[in-house]
XYZ file of C-alpha atoms in Angstrom:
537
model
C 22.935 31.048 6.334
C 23.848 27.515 7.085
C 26.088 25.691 4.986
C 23.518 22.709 4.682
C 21.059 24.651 2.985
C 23.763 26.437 0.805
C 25.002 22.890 -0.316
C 21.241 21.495 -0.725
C 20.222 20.297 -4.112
C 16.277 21.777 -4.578
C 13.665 21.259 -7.029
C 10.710 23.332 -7.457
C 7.385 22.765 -9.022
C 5.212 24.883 -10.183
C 2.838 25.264 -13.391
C 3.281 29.006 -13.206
C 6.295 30.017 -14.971
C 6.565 33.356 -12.998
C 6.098 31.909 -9.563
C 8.931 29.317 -10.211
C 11.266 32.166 -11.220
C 10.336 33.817 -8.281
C 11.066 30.755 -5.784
C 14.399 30.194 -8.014
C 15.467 33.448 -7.242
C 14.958 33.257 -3.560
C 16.809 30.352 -3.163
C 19.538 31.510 -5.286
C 20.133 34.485 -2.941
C 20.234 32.090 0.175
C 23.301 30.616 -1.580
C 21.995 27.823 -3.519
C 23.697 26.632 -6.825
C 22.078 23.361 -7.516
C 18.579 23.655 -8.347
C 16.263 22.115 -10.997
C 12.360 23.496 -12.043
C 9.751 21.207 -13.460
C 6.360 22.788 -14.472
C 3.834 19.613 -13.975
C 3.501 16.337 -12.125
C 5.418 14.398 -15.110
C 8.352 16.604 -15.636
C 8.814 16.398 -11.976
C 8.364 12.923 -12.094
C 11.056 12.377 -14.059
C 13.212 14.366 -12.724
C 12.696 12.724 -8.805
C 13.294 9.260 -10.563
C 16.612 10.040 -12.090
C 18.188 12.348 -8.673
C 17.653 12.623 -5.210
C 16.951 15.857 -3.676
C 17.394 17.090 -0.194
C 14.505 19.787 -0.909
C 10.771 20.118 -2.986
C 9.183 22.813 -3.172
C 6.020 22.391 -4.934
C 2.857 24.294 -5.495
C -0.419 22.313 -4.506
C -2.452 23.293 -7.579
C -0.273 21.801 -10.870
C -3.106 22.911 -13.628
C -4.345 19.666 -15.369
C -3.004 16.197 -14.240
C -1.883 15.228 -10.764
C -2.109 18.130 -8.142
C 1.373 18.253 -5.681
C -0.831 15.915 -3.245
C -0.847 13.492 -5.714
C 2.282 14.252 -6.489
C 3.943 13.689 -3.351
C 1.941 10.323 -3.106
C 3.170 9.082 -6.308
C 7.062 9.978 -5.212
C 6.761 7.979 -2.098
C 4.788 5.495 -3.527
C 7.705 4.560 -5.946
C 10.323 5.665 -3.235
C 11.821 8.810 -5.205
C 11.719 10.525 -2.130
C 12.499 9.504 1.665
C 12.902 10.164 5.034
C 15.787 12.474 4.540
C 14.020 14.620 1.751
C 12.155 17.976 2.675
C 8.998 18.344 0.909
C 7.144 21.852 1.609
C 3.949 22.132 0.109
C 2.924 25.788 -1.157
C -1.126 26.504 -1.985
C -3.031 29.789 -1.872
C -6.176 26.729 -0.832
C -7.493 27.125 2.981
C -10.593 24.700 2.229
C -10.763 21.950 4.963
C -10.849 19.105 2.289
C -7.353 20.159 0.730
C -5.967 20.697 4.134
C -7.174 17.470 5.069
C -6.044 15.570 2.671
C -2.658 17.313 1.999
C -1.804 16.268 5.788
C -2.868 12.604 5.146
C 0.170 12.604 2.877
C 2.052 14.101 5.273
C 4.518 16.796 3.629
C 6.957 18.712 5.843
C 5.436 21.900 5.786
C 3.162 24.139 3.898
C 3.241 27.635 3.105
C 0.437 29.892 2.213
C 0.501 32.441 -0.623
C 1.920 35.248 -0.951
C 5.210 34.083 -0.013
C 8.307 35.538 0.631
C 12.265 35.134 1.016
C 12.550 35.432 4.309
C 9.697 33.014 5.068
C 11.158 30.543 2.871
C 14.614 30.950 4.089
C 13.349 30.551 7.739
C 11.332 27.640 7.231
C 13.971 25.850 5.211
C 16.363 26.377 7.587
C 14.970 24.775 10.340
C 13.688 21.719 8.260
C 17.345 21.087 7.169
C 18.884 21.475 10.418
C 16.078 18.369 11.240
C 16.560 16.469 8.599
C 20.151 16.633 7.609
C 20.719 13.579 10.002
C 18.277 11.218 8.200
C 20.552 10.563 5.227
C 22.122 7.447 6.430
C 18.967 6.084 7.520
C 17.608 6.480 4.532
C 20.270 5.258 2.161
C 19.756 2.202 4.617
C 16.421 1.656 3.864
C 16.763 2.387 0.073
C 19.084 -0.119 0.287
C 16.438 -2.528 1.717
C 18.970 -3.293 4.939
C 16.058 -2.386 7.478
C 18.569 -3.596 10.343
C 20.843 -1.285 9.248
C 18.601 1.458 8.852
C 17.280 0.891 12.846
C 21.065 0.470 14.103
C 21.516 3.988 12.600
C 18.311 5.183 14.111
C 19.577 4.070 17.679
C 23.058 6.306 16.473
C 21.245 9.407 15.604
C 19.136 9.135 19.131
C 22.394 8.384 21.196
C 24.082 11.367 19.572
C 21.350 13.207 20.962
C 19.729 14.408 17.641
C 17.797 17.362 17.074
C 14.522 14.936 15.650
C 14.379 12.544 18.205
C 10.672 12.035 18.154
C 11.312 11.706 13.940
C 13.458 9.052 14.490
C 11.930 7.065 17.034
C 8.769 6.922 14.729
C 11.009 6.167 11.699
C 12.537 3.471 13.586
C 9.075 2.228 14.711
C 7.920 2.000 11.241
C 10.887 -0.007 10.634
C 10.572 -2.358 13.591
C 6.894 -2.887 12.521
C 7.779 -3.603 9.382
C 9.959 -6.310 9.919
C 7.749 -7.825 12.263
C 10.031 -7.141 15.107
C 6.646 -6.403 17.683
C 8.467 -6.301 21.035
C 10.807 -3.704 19.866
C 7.939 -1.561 18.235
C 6.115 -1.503 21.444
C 9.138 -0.512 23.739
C 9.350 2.259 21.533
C 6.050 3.345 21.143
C 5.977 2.882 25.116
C 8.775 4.790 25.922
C 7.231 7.940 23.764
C 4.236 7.706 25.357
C 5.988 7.969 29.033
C 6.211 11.478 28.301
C 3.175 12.687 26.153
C 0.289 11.242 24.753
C 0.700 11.317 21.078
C -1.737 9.644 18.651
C 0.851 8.216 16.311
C 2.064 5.868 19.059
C -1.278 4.947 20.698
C -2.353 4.064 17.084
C 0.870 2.365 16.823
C 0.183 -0.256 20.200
C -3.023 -0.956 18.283
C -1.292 -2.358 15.167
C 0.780 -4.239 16.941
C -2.414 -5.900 18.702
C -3.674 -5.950 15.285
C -0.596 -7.521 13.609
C -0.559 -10.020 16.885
C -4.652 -11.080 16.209
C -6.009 -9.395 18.997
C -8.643 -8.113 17.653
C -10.630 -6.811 20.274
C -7.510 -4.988 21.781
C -6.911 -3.321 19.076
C -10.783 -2.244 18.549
C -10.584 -0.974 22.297
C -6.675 0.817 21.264
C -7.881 2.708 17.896
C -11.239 4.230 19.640
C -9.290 5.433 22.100
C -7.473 7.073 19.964
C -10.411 8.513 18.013
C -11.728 9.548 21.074
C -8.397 11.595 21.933
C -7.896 13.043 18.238
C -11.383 12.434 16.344
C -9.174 13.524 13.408
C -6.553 11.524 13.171
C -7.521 9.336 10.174
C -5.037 6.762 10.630
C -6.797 5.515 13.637
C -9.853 5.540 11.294
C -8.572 3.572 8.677
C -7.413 0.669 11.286
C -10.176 0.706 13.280
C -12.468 -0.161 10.136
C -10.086 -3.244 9.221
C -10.277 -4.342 12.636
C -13.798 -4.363 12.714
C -13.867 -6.186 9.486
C -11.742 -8.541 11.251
C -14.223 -8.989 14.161
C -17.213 -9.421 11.781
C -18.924 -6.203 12.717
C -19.163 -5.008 9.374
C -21.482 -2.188 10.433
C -19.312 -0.368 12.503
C -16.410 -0.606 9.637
C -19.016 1.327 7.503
C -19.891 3.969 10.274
C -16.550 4.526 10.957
C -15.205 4.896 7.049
C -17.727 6.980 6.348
C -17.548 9.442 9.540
C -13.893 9.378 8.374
C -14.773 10.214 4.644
C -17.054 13.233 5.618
C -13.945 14.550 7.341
C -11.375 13.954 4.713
C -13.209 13.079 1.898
C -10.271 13.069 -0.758
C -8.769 10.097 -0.386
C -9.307 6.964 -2.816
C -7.996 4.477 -0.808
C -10.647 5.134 2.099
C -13.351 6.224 -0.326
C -12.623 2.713 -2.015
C -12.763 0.643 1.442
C -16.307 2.705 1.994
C -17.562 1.572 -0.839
C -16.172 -2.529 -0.841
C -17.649 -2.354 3.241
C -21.127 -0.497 2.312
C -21.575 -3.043 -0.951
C -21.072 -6.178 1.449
C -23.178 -4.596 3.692
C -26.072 -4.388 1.096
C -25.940 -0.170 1.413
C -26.348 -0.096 -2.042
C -26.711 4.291 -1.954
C -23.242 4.520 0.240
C -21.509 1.868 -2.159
C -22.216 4.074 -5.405
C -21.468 7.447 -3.796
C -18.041 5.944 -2.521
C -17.290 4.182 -6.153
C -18.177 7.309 -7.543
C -15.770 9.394 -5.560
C -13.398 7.453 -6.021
C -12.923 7.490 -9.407
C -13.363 10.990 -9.545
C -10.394 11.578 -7.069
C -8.463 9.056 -8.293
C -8.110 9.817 -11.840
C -4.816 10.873 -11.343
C -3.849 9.492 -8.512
C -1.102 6.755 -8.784
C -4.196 4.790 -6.075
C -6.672 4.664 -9.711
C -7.612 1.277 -9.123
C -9.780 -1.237 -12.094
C -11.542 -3.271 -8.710
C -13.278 0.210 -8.125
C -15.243 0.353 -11.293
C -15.700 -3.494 -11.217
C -16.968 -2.563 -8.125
C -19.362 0.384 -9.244
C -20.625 -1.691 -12.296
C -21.791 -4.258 -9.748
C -23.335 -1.658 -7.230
C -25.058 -0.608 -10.731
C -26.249 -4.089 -11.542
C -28.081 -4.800 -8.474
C -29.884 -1.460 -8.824
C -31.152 -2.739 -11.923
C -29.193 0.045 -14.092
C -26.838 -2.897 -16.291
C -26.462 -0.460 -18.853
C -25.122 2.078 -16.618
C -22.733 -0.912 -15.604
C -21.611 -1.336 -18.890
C -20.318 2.113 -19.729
C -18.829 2.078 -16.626
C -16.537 -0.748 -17.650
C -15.950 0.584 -21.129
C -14.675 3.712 -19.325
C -12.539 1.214 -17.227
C -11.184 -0.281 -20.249
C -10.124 3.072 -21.731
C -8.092 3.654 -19.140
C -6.750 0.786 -18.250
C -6.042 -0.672 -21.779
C -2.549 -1.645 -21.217
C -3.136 -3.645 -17.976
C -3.743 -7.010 -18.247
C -4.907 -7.672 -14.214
C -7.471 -4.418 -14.944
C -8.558 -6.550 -18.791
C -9.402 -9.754 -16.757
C -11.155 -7.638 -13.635
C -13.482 -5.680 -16.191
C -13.971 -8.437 -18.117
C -15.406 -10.744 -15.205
C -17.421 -8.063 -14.442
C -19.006 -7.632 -17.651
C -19.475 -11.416 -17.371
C -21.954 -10.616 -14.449
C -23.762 -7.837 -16.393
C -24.392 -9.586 -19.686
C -25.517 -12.901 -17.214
C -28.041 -10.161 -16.022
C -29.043 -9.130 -19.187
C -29.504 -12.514 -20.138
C -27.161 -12.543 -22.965
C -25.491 -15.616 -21.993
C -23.311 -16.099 -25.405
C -21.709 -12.834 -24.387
C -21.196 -13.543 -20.705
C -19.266 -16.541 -21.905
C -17.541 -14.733 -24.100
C -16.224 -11.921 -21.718
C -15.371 -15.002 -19.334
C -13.463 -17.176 -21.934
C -11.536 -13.242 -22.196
C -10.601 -13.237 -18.587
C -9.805 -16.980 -18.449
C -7.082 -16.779 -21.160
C -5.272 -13.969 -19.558
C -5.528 -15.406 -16.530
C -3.625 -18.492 -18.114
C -1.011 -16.927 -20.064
C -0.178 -14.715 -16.629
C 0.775 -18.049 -15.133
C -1.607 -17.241 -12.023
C 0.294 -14.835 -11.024
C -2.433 -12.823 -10.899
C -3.228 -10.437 -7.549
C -6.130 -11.852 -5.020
C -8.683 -9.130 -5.913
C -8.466 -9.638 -9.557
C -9.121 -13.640 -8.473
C -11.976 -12.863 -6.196
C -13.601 -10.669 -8.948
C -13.447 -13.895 -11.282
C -14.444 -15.828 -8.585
C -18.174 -13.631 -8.287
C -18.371 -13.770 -11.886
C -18.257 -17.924 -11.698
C -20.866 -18.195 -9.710
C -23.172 -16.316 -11.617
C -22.294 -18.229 -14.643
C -22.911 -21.603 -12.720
C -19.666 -22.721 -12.461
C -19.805 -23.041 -8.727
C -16.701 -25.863 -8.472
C -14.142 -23.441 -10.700
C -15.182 -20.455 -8.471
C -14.267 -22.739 -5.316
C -11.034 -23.766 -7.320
C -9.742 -20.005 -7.443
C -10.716 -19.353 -4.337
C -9.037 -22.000 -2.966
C -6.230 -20.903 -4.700
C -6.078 -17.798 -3.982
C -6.219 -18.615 0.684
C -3.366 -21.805 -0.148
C -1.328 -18.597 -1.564
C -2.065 -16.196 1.738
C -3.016 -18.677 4.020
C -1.671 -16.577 6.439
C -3.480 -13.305 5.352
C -6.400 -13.693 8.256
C -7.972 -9.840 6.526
C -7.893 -11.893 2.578
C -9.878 -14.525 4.495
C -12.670 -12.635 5.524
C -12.939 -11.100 2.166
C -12.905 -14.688 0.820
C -15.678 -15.844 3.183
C -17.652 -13.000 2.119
C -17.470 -14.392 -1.228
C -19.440 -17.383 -0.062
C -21.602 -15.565 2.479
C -22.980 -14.020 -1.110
C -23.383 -16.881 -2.769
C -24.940 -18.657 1.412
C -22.358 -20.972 1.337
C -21.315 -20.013 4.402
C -20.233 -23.635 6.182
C -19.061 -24.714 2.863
C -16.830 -21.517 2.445
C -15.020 -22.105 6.332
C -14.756 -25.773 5.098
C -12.191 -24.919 1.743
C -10.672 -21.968 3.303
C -9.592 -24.351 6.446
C -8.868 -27.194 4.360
C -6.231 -25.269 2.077
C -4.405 -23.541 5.051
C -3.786 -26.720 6.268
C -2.900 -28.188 3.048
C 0.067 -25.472 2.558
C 0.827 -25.488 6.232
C 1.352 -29.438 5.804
C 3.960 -28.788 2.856
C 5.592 -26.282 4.300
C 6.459 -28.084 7.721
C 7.882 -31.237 5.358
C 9.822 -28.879 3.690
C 11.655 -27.636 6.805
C 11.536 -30.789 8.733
C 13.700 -32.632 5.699
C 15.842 -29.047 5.862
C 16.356 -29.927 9.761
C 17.038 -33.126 9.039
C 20.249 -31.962 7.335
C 18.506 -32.578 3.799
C 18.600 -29.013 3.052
C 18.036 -30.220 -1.208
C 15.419 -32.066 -0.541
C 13.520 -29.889 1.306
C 13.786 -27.353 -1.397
C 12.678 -29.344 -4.330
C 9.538 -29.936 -1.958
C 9.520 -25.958 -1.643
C 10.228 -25.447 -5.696
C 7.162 -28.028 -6.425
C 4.676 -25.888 -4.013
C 5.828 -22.833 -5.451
C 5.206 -23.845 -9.150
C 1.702 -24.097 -8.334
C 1.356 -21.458 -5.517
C 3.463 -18.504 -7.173
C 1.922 -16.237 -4.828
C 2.510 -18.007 -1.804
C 4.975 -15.652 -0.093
C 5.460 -18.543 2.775
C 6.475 -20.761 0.522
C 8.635 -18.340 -1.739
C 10.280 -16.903 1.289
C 11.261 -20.245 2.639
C 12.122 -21.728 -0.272
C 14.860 -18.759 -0.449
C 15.835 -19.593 3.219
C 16.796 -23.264 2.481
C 18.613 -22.115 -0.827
C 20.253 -19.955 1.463
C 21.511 -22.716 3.636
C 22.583 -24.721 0.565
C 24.663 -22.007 -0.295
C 26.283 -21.534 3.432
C 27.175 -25.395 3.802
C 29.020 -25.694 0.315
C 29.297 -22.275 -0.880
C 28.211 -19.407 -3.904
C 26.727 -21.144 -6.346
C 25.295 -19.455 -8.972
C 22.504 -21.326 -10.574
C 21.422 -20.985 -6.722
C 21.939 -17.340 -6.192
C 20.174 -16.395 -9.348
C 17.084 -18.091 -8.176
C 16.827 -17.159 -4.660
C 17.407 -13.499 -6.286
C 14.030 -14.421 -8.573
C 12.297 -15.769 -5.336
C 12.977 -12.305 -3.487
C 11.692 -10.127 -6.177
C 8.871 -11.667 -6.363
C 8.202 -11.701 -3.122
C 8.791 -7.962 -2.814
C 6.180 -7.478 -5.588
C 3.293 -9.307 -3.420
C 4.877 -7.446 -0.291
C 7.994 -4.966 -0.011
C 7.286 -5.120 3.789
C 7.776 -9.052 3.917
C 10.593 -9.647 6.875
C 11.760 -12.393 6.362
C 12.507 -11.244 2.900
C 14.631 -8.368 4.078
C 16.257 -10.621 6.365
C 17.388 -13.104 3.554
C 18.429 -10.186 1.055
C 21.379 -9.188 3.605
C 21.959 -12.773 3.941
C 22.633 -13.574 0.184
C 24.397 -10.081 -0.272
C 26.857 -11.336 2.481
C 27.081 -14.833 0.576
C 28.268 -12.780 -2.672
C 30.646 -11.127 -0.766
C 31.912 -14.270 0.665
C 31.488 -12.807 4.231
């Protein structure tokens, strides 16, 4: 018995009380002394956000609620569990659709009912003697110190780890999430000098995604496919690359080749269904919408854009009705969200415009409006592209271009939000018109942004930033602007020190950028900066 495992801290779930006695008492006679039990997804819940444990061992089926899939993709969605945490899934389920979608999420290991100690003990064991290096890394990236986290990575592979291939895909997540794209590709390069694994050849293709070549990365991912039909990943990128490219039929053929082999999972079911509606397949858009929010109704992926999305499917099927109790359901369960109130109220906009019940339609509109208004526009680009559709139906064709335009001067580097934008127009055959805006506003924030840091090289590092805070009033989702407005508070801060009016702002600017995107580099890059500024290193 190792000492590691002895000195692990374990919880088990399990909606049966006997079988988590059962799994208690195993570990207990391996030598285990800190353990905890939960008996559903929101005991366990809580319990994951207030410790961290080095083991979870939880049953797949959880009776009513979230099922450990679920589960698992709820605790590393709000980063309760990490890198360095074992997670062994147990099921008495063989289907091919549980399998399939239990791997998606990736646990360490499952084990099939009936179970026993020395199974358990044996399997634990080795997972430990894995993962028992990964701490540091992972209280690195907790920490949000992603160059941290890599120099560790590069420690644990000189010291000749037992995980190696772990690591080096840990620390090629971490390269591609800063944006460092060299580095990720030496990496990915250097794995595949010895085998051919699909994680790395799918990671050479994000890179040539990430880097706009499109067409290399079409060629990268269906090589992949063509290696490991199953490995959804690939899937999933080739479809946005193909989006990218314009050939929206092959995104469709591939999601849904992709959702007949792993059908349970809402975020691809969802993509089927935006892809087949822009496509016009009607059938494929419903079954997809409908899927989804059967799979997703505990799923921390239950989304308001997918029933917005079904009542429209619904509406040009010429079923409003059906439309409307679809939105009434997404009110009902999305009553305390204010982004979901404005989505499913632009929608119903659309069906009572199709009912013709126009004093309705504008009153479901004048809803949406005033929560947009009171949210300050900081409201997310789907929610503004649903209002958007809704605009145009109503007539208002130059405060559908206004949001719009909006919504590319805040991502005007988001090339994917683009196309989704020009599909918008492509609707509404305002194609030319549509390239016009979305051109025209890049190059509006582009033009701000450069003044900004030309007055900051110019040694006017104040000036440049009051430029920066006067963008950012009116683009409060521009993480460009945000991000570099941070960066030039930064320098303030390093030519005549802490100041703390400063510092509390540039701490604002980063948490907001982290909501639009925890992956945002730069933003990484300027946290360490201002922690060493606090320190007064």
């Amino acid at each position: 018995m190792s000492t590691a495992l002895k000195q692990a801290s374990i919880l088990i779930i399990d909606d049966y009380q006997g079988m988590r006695a059962m799994l208690r008492d195993f570990v207990r006679a391996m030598g285990v002394t800190r353990i905890d039990t939960a008996g559903n997804s929101k005991e366990a819940i809580s319990l994951l956000s207030n410790a961290t444990y080095d083991i979870v061992i939880c049953d797949h089926n959880l009776g009513a609620g979230q099922n450990g899939q679920q589960l698992l993709e709820e605790a590393k969605l709000r980063n309760y569990v990490g890198v360095s945490t074992i997670w062994v899934m147990v099921t008495a389920e063989k289907t091919h659709d549980m399998v399939m979608g239990a791997a998606e999420i990736k646990p360490n290991d499952y084990l099939l009912k009936p179970i026993n100690q020395v199974l358990l003990e044996s399997r634990l064991e080795k997972l430990i003697a894995r993962k028992q290096s990964l701490g540091p890394i992972e209280a690195a990236i907790k920490a949000g110190d992603y160059p941290q986290a890599i120099a560790r990575c590069d420690q644990q592979l000189t010291a000749k780890a037992l995980n190696p291939q772990e690591i080096l895909r840990i620390k090629s997540d971490l390269l591609l999430t800063i944006g460092d794209y060299d580095a990720a590709r030496a990496v990915f390069e250097s794995v595949l000098a010895t085998r051919s694994v699909p994680w790395a050849k799918t990671g050479i293709g994000k890179i040539l995604f990430h880097t706009q070549d499109y067409a290399g990365a079409r060629e990268q991912f269906e090589q992949v496919l063509q290696e490991s039909p199953m490995y959804m990943e690939a899937s999933d990128w080739l479809a946005k690359t193909c989006n990218m490219l314009g050939d929206m039929d092959r995104a469709q053929q591939v999601l849904l080749n992709a959702a007949r082999m792993s059908p349970n999972s809402p975020t691809r079911q969802k993509l089927l269904g935006d892809t087949a509606y822009r496509n016009g397949a009607l059938d494929i858009a419903q079954a997809a919408f409908e899927k989804t929010v059967k799979i997703s109704q505990f799923s921390p992926h239950k989304n308001p854009a997918v029933y917005a999305g079904l009542a429209r499917v619904y509406l040009e099927t010429h079923a409003p009705n059906e439309a409307l109790k679809v939105l009434e359901q997404s009110k009902k369960e999305f009553k305390n969200n204010p982004e979901a109130t404005i989505q499913t109220a632009a929608a119903e906009c659309a069906v009572y415009c199709k009912l013709k019940q126009p004093e309705k339609a504008q009153a479901a509109m004048a809803t949406a409006e005033q929560l947009m208004e009171q949210l300050g526009g900081k409201v997310n680009a789907e929610v503004t592209l649903e209002m958007a559709k809704s605009l145009f139906t109503l007539g208002k064709k130059d405060q559908a271009c206004g949001l719009l335009r909006d919504v590319v001067k805040n991502n005007h580097e988001n090339a994917e939000l683009s196309r989704n934008v020009e599909a918008v127009f492509e609707k509404e055959h305002l194609e030319e018109e549509g390239q016009a805006l979305i051109q025209a506003s890049r190059d509006e924030v582009v033009a701000i942004n450069n003044e900004g840091v030309e007055l900051a090289k110019r040694g006017n590092l104040q000036g440049g930033a009051n430029l920066l805070r006067g963008a950012a009033q009116k683009l409060p989702n521009s993480e460009v602007i945000l991000v570099n407005l941070c960066g030039l508070l930064l320098g303030q801060m390093n030519q005549t020190g802490q100041d703390a009016v400063l510092t509390q702002e540039a701490r604002e600017l980063l948490d907001r950028v982290r909501q639009l995107n925890p992956a945002n580099k730069k933003a990484h890059v300027y946290a360490a900066a201002l922690t060493r500024i606090m320190n007064g290193a």
